[in-house]
Amino acid sequence: MALLFEKGWDSMLEAMKKARRLNNHVFSMLKARCPLEDKMACAIKQSGAPLPRIKFENTVSAFETLPQK
């Protein structure tokens, strides 16, 4: 019984690792397609003071540019 549980546990952990790798891969591809999407920046005023919370213009969403089946 313990061997069966251990085997099931190992296969579940392996599936979780594969899902995480796939998730990281997909989001890195999306970030590469639209690197400026929803990014916050800190602008510098002429006086040298930071002006926080400046948002870049949104690019076309990566989800809209993905190939449709």
PDB file of N, CA and C in Angstrom:
ATOM      1  N   MET A   1       0.825  -1.189   0.000  1.00  0.00           N
ATOM      2  CA  MET A   1       0.000   0.000   0.000  1.00  0.00           C
ATOM      3  C   MET A   1       0.874   1.260   0.000  1.00  0.00           C
ATOM      4  N   ALA A   2       1.918   1.250   0.847  1.00  0.00           N
ATOM      5  CA  ALA A   2       2.803   2.414   0.923  1.00  0.00           C
ATOM      6  C   ALA A   2       3.552   2.612  -0.393  1.00  0.00           C
ATOM      7  N   LEU A   3       3.915   1.519  -1.052  1.00  0.00           N
ATOM      8  CA  LEU A   3       4.617   1.614  -2.329  1.00  0.00           C
ATOM      9  C   LEU A   3       3.717   2.249  -3.384  1.00  0.00           C
ATOM     10  N   LEU A   4       2.449   1.859  -3.393  1.00  0.00           N
ATOM     11  CA  LEU A   4       1.493   2.435  -4.338  1.00  0.00           C
ATOM     12  C   LEU A   4       1.312   3.924  -4.077  1.00  0.00           C
ATOM     13  N   PHE A   5       1.209   4.298  -2.808  1.00  0.00           N
ATOM     14  CA  PHE A   5       1.066   5.709  -2.449  1.00  0.00           C
ATOM     15  C   PHE A   5       2.292   6.505  -2.879  1.00  0.00           C
ATOM     16  N   GLU A   6       3.475   5.942  -2.640  1.00  0.00           N
ATOM     17  CA  GLU A   6       4.714   6.624  -2.997  1.00  0.00           C
ATOM     18  C   GLU A   6       4.829   6.796  -4.508  1.00  0.00           C
ATOM     19  N   LYS A   7       4.435   5.775  -5.252  1.00  0.00           N
ATOM     20  CA  LYS A   7       4.494   5.853  -6.715  1.00  0.00           C
ATOM     21  C   LYS A   7       3.522   6.918  -7.228  1.00  0.00           C
ATOM     22  N   GLY A   8       2.324   6.955  -6.648  1.00  0.00           N
ATOM     23  CA  GLY A   8       1.354   7.978  -7.043  1.00  0.00           C
ATOM     24  C   GLY A   8       1.829   9.378  -6.696  1.00  0.00           C
ATOM     25  N   TRP A   9       2.469   9.498  -5.542  1.00  0.00           N
ATOM     26  CA  TRP A   9       2.988  10.793  -5.105  1.00  0.00           C
ATOM     27  C   TRP A   9       4.086  11.275  -6.052  1.00  0.00           C
ATOM     28  N   ASP A  10       4.986  10.375  -6.434  1.00  0.00           N
ATOM     29  CA  ASP A  10       6.067  10.737  -7.349  1.00  0.00           C
ATOM     30  C   ASP A  10       5.528  11.168  -8.708  1.00  0.00           C
ATOM     31  N   SER A  11       4.538  10.450  -9.223  1.00  0.00           N
ATOM     32  CA  SER A  11       3.985  10.824 -10.531  1.00  0.00           C
ATOM     33  C   SER A  11       3.249  12.160 -10.447  1.00  0.00           C
ATOM     34  N   MET A  12       2.596  12.432  -9.315  1.00  0.00           N
ATOM     35  CA  MET A  12       1.923  13.717  -9.162  1.00  0.00           C
ATOM     36  C   MET A  12       2.941  14.858  -9.095  1.00  0.00           C
ATOM     37  N   LEU A  13       4.040  14.656  -8.368  1.00  0.00           N
ATOM     38  CA  LEU A  13       5.075  15.683  -8.298  1.00  0.00           C
ATOM     39  C   LEU A  13       5.707  15.937  -9.663  1.00  0.00           C
ATOM     40  N   GLU A  14       5.929  14.874 -10.420  1.00  0.00           N
ATOM     41  CA  GLU A  14       6.500  15.028 -11.765  1.00  0.00           C
ATOM     42  C   GLU A  14       5.548  15.808 -12.670  1.00  0.00           C
ATOM     43  N   ALA A  15       4.257  15.516 -12.582  1.00  0.00           N
ATOM     44  CA  ALA A  15       3.268  16.246 -13.382  1.00  0.00           C
ATOM     45  C   ALA A  15       3.221  17.715 -12.977  1.00  0.00           C
ATOM     46  N   MET A  16       3.352  17.995 -11.694  1.00  0.00           N
ATOM     47  CA  MET A  16       3.361  19.386 -11.232  1.00  0.00           C
ATOM     48  C   MET A  16       4.593  20.124 -11.751  1.00  0.00           C
ATOM     49  N   LYS A  17       5.743  19.454 -11.776  1.00  0.00           N
ATOM     50  CA  LYS A  17       6.963  20.072 -12.300  1.00  0.00           C
ATOM     51  C   LYS A  17       6.819  20.380 -13.786  1.00  0.00           C
ATOM     52  N   LYS A  18       6.239  19.437 -14.540  1.00  0.00           N
ATOM     53  CA  LYS A  18       6.038  19.653 -15.974  1.00  0.00           C
ATOM     54  C   LYS A  18       5.084  20.813 -16.217  1.00  0.00           C
ATOM     55  N   ALA A  19       4.010  20.889 -15.433  1.00  0.00           N
ATOM     56  CA  ALA A  19       3.046  21.980 -15.591  1.00  0.00           C
ATOM     57  C   ALA A  19       3.698  23.322 -15.283  1.00  0.00           C
ATOM     58  N   ARG A  20       4.530  23.360 -14.268  1.00  0.00           N
ATOM     59  CA  ARG A  20       5.206  24.612 -13.913  1.00  0.00           C
ATOM     60  C   ARG A  20       6.179  25.039 -15.009  1.00  0.00           C
ATOM     61  N   ARG A  21       6.928  24.083 -15.566  1.00  0.00           N
ATOM     62  CA  ARG A  21       7.850  24.418 -16.659  1.00  0.00           C
ATOM     63  C   ARG A  21       7.087  24.950 -17.866  1.00  0.00           C
ATOM     64  N   LEU A  22       5.972  24.306 -18.201  1.00  0.00           N
ATOM     65  CA  LEU A  22       5.171  24.762 -19.333  1.00  0.00           C
ATOM     66  C   LEU A  22       4.616  26.152 -19.066  1.00  0.00           C
ATOM     67  N   ASN A  23       4.125  26.381 -17.859  1.00  0.00           N
ATOM     68  CA  ASN A  23       3.583  27.682 -17.499  1.00  0.00           C
ATOM     69  C   ASN A  23       4.662  28.764 -17.609  1.00  0.00           C
ATOM     70  N   ASN A  24       5.851  28.496 -17.095  1.00  0.00           N
ATOM     71  CA  ASN A  24       6.953  29.459 -17.194  1.00  0.00           C
ATOM     72  C   ASN A  24       7.317  29.723 -18.646  1.00  0.00           C
ATOM     73  N   HIS A  25       7.322  28.685 -19.467  1.00  0.00           N
ATOM     74  CA  HIS A  25       7.658  28.835 -20.883  1.00  0.00           C
ATOM     75  C   HIS A  25       6.632  29.713 -21.592  1.00  0.00           C
ATOM     76  N   VAL A  26       5.343  29.448 -21.352  1.00  0.00           N
ATOM     77  CA  VAL A  26       4.288  30.220 -22.013  1.00  0.00           C
ATOM     78  C   VAL A  26       4.368  31.684 -21.607  1.00  0.00           C
ATOM     79  N   PHE A  27       4.533  31.962 -20.321  1.00  0.00           N
ATOM     80  CA  PHE A  27       4.572  33.351 -19.894  1.00  0.00           C
ATOM     81  C   PHE A  27       5.840  34.055 -20.343  1.00  0.00           C
ATOM     82  N   SER A  28       6.947  33.346 -20.481  1.00  0.00           N
ATOM     83  CA  SER A  28       8.143  33.988 -21.016  1.00  0.00           C
ATOM     84  C   SER A  28       7.958  34.308 -22.496  1.00  0.00           C
ATOM     85  N   MET A  29       7.242  33.451 -23.244  1.00  0.00           N
ATOM     86  CA  MET A  29       6.942  33.762 -24.646  1.00  0.00           C
ATOM     87  C   MET A  29       6.036  34.982 -24.740  1.00  0.00           C
ATOM     88  N   LEU A  30       5.026  35.055 -23.888  1.00  0.00           N
ATOM     89  CA  LEU A  30       4.126  36.205 -23.909  1.00  0.00           C
ATOM     90  C   LEU A  30       4.869  37.480 -23.536  1.00  0.00           C
ATOM     91  N   LYS A  31       5.775  37.396 -22.579  1.00  0.00           N
ATOM     92  CA  LYS A  31       6.540  38.571 -22.176  1.00  0.00           C
ATOM     93  C   LYS A  31       7.459  39.016 -23.310  1.00  0.00           C
ATOM     94  N   ALA A  32       8.000  38.071 -24.065  1.00  0.00           N
ATOM     95  CA  ALA A  32       8.871  38.404 -25.184  1.00  0.00           C
ATOM     96  C   ALA A  32       8.089  39.075 -26.306  1.00  0.00           C
ATOM     97  N   ARG A  33       6.825  38.683 -26.483  1.00  0.00           N
ATOM     98  CA  ARG A  33       6.014  39.280 -27.548  1.00  0.00           C
ATOM     99  C   ARG A  33       5.609  40.698 -27.202  1.00  0.00           C
ATOM    100  N   CYS A  34       5.294  40.971 -25.955  1.00  0.00           N
ATOM    101  CA  CYS A  34       4.829  42.290 -25.528  1.00  0.00           C
ATOM    102  C   CYS A  34       5.566  42.698 -24.257  1.00  0.00           C
ATOM    103  N   PRO A  35       6.822  43.089 -24.374  1.00  0.00           N
ATOM    104  CA  PRO A  35       7.600  43.356 -23.164  1.00  0.00           C
ATOM    105  C   PRO A  35       7.146  44.585 -22.387  1.00  0.00           C
ATOM    106  N   LEU A  36       6.457  45.531 -23.021  1.00  0.00           N
ATOM    107  CA  LEU A  36       6.069  46.758 -22.325  1.00  0.00           C
ATOM    108  C   LEU A  36       4.655  46.706 -21.784  1.00  0.00           C
ATOM    109  N   GLU A  37       3.971  45.598 -21.964  1.00  0.00           N
ATOM    110  CA  GLU A  37       2.571  45.531 -21.560  1.00  0.00           C
ATOM    111  C   GLU A  37       2.428  45.596 -20.049  1.00  0.00           C
ATOM    112  N   ASP A  38       1.662  46.568 -19.582  1.00  0.00           N
ATOM    113  CA  ASP A  38       1.353  46.745 -18.167  1.00  0.00           C
ATOM    114  C   ASP A  38       2.599  46.859 -17.287  1.00  0.00           C
ATOM    115  N   LYS A  39       3.608  47.513 -17.788  1.00  0.00           N
ATOM    116  CA  LYS A  39       4.812  47.702 -16.981  1.00  0.00           C
ATOM    117  C   LYS A  39       4.743  49.074 -16.310  1.00  0.00           C
ATOM    118  N   MET A  40       5.162  49.113 -15.067  1.00  0.00           N
ATOM    119  CA  MET A  40       5.242  50.384 -14.355  1.00  0.00           C
ATOM    120  C   MET A  40       6.677  50.895 -14.476  1.00  0.00           C
ATOM    121  N   ALA A  41       6.823  52.212 -14.486  1.00  0.00           N
ATOM    122  CA  ALA A  41       8.152  52.800 -14.582  1.00  0.00           C
ATOM    123  C   ALA A  41       8.242  53.968 -13.613  1.00  0.00           C
ATOM    124  N   CYS A  42       9.432  54.412 -13.381  1.00  0.00           N
ATOM    125  CA  CYS A  42       9.664  55.568 -12.532  1.00  0.00           C
ATOM    126  C   CYS A  42      10.353  56.613 -13.395  1.00  0.00           C
ATOM    127  N   ALA A  43       9.645  57.703 -13.696  1.00  0.00           N
ATOM    128  CA  ALA A  43      10.224  58.776 -14.498  1.00  0.00           C
ATOM    129  C   ALA A  43      11.060  59.676 -13.584  1.00  0.00           C
ATOM    130  N   ILE A  44      12.005  60.397 -14.168  1.00  0.00           N
ATOM    131  CA  ILE A  44      12.840  61.337 -13.423  1.00  0.00           C
ATOM    132  C   ILE A  44      12.497  62.745 -13.903  1.00  0.00           C
ATOM    133  N   LYS A  45      12.095  63.607 -12.970  1.00  0.00           N
ATOM    134  CA  LYS A  45      11.807  65.002 -13.310  1.00  0.00           C
ATOM    135  C   LYS A  45      13.117  65.716 -13.620  1.00  0.00           C
ATOM    136  N   GLN A  46      13.003  66.919 -14.228  1.00  0.00           N
ATOM    137  CA  GLN A  46      14.212  67.682 -14.532  1.00  0.00           C
ATOM    138  C   GLN A  46      14.955  68.074 -13.265  1.00  0.00           C
ATOM    139  N   SER A  47      14.223  68.196 -12.158  1.00  0.00           N
ATOM    140  CA  SER A  47      14.862  68.543 -10.884  1.00  0.00           C
ATOM    141  C   SER A  47      15.635  67.361 -10.296  1.00  0.00           C
ATOM    142  N   GLY A  48      15.444  66.180 -10.861  1.00  0.00           N
ATOM    143  CA  GLY A  48      16.119  64.987 -10.366  1.00  0.00           C
ATOM    144  C   GLY A  48      15.260  64.154  -9.439  1.00  0.00           C
ATOM    145  N   ALA A  49      14.080  64.668  -9.112  1.00  0.00           N
ATOM    146  CA  ALA A  49      13.184  63.928  -8.223  1.00  0.00           C
ATOM    147  C   ALA A  49      12.470  62.837  -9.013  1.00  0.00           C
ATOM    148  N   PRO A  50      12.286  61.685  -8.404  1.00  0.00           N
ATOM    149  CA  PRO A  50      11.559  60.617  -9.110  1.00  0.00           C
ATOM    150  C   PRO A  50      10.061  60.893  -9.166  1.00  0.00           C
ATOM    151  N   LEU A  51       9.459  60.501 -10.251  1.00  0.00           N
ATOM    152  CA  LEU A  51       8.010  60.616 -10.422  1.00  0.00           C
ATOM    153  C   LEU A  51       7.486  59.196 -10.580  1.00  0.00           C
ATOM    154  N   PRO A  52       7.080  58.569  -9.476  1.00  0.00           N
ATOM    155  CA  PRO A  52       6.713  57.144  -9.537  1.00  0.00           C
ATOM    156  C   PRO A  52       5.373  56.903 -10.205  1.00  0.00           C
ATOM    157  N   ARG A  53       5.147  55.635 -10.513  1.00  0.00           N
ATOM    158  CA  ARG A  53       3.873  55.141 -11.031  1.00  0.00           C
ATOM    159  C   ARG A  53       3.504  55.717 -12.397  1.00  0.00           C
ATOM    160  N   ILE A  54       4.465  55.803 -13.264  1.00  0.00           N
ATOM    161  CA  ILE A  54       4.194  56.149 -14.658  1.00  0.00           C
ATOM    162  C   ILE A  54       3.986  54.834 -15.388  1.00  0.00           C
ATOM    163  N   LYS A  55       2.920  54.744 -16.159  1.00  0.00           N
ATOM    164  CA  LYS A  55       2.625  53.495 -16.854  1.00  0.00           C
ATOM    165  C   LYS A  55       2.951  53.655 -18.338  1.00  0.00           C
ATOM    166  N   PHE A  56       3.649  52.678 -18.893  1.00  0.00           N
ATOM    167  CA  PHE A  56       3.899  52.688 -20.328  1.00  0.00           C
ATOM    168  C   PHE A  56       2.581  52.552 -21.071  1.00  0.00           C
ATOM    169  N   GLU A  57       2.558  53.061 -22.284  1.00  0.00           N
ATOM    170  CA  GLU A  57       1.392  52.836 -23.134  1.00  0.00           C
ATOM    171  C   GLU A  57       1.258  51.347 -23.366  1.00  0.00           C
ATOM    172  N   ASN A  58       0.055  50.861 -23.299  1.00  0.00           N
ATOM    173  CA  ASN A  58      -0.162  49.434 -23.536  1.00  0.00           C
ATOM    174  C   ASN A  58       0.057  49.111 -25.002  1.00  0.00           C
ATOM    175  N   THR A  59       0.746  48.023 -25.231  1.00  0.00           N
ATOM    176  CA  THR A  59       0.896  47.519 -26.592  1.00  0.00           C
ATOM    177  C   THR A  59      -0.285  46.596 -26.883  1.00  0.00           C
ATOM    178  N   VAL A  60      -0.322  46.066 -28.061  1.00  0.00           N
ATOM    179  CA  VAL A  60      -1.356  45.095 -28.389  1.00  0.00           C
ATOM    180  C   VAL A  60      -1.180  43.903 -27.466  1.00  0.00           C
ATOM    181  N   SER A  61      -2.261  43.431 -26.925  1.00  0.00           N
ATOM    182  CA  SER A  61      -2.173  42.324 -25.981  1.00  0.00           C
ATOM    183  C   SER A  61      -1.625  41.085 -26.673  1.00  0.00           C
ATOM    184  N   ALA A  62      -0.765  40.383 -25.985  1.00  0.00           N
ATOM    185  CA  ALA A  62      -0.200  39.156 -26.543  1.00  0.00           C
ATOM    186  C   ALA A  62      -1.280  38.115 -26.760  1.00  0.00           C
ATOM    187  N   PHE A  63      -2.308  38.145 -25.921  1.00  0.00           N
ATOM    188  CA  PHE A  63      -3.372  37.166 -26.076  1.00  0.00           C
ATOM    189  C   PHE A  63      -4.150  37.394 -27.369  1.00  0.00           C
ATOM    190  N   GLU A  64      -4.208  38.647 -27.842  1.00  0.00           N
ATOM    191  CA  GLU A  64      -4.901  38.935 -29.097  1.00  0.00           C
ATOM    192  C   GLU A  64      -4.061  38.547 -30.304  1.00  0.00           C
ATOM    193  N   THR A  65      -2.742  38.483 -30.139  1.00  0.00           N
ATOM    194  CA  THR A  65      -1.877  38.189 -31.283  1.00  0.00           C
ATOM    195  C   THR A  65      -1.530  36.714 -31.407  1.00  0.00           C
ATOM    196  N   LEU A  66      -1.972  35.904 -30.449  1.00  0.00           N
ATOM    197  CA  LEU A  66      -1.697  34.472 -30.552  1.00  0.00           C
ATOM    198  C   LEU A  66      -2.467  33.865 -31.714  1.00  0.00           C
ATOM    199  N   PRO A  67      -1.894  32.879 -32.381  1.00  0.00           N
ATOM    200  CA  PRO A  67      -2.600  32.263 -33.510  1.00  0.00           C
ATOM    201  C   PRO A  67      -3.907  31.617 -33.063  1.00  0.00           C
ATOM    202  N   GLN A  68      -4.926  31.820 -33.858  1.00  0.00           N
ATOM    203  CA  GLN A  68      -6.241  31.242 -33.571  1.00  0.00           C
ATOM    204  C   GLN A  68      -6.396  29.953 -34.356  1.00  0.00           C
ATOM    205  N   LYS A  69      -7.011  28.965 -33.734  1.00  0.00           N
ATOM    206  CA  LYS A  69      -7.247  27.701 -34.442  1.00  0.00           C
ATOM    207  C   LYS A  69      -8.610  27.723 -35.075  1.00  0.00           C
TER     208      LYS A  69
END
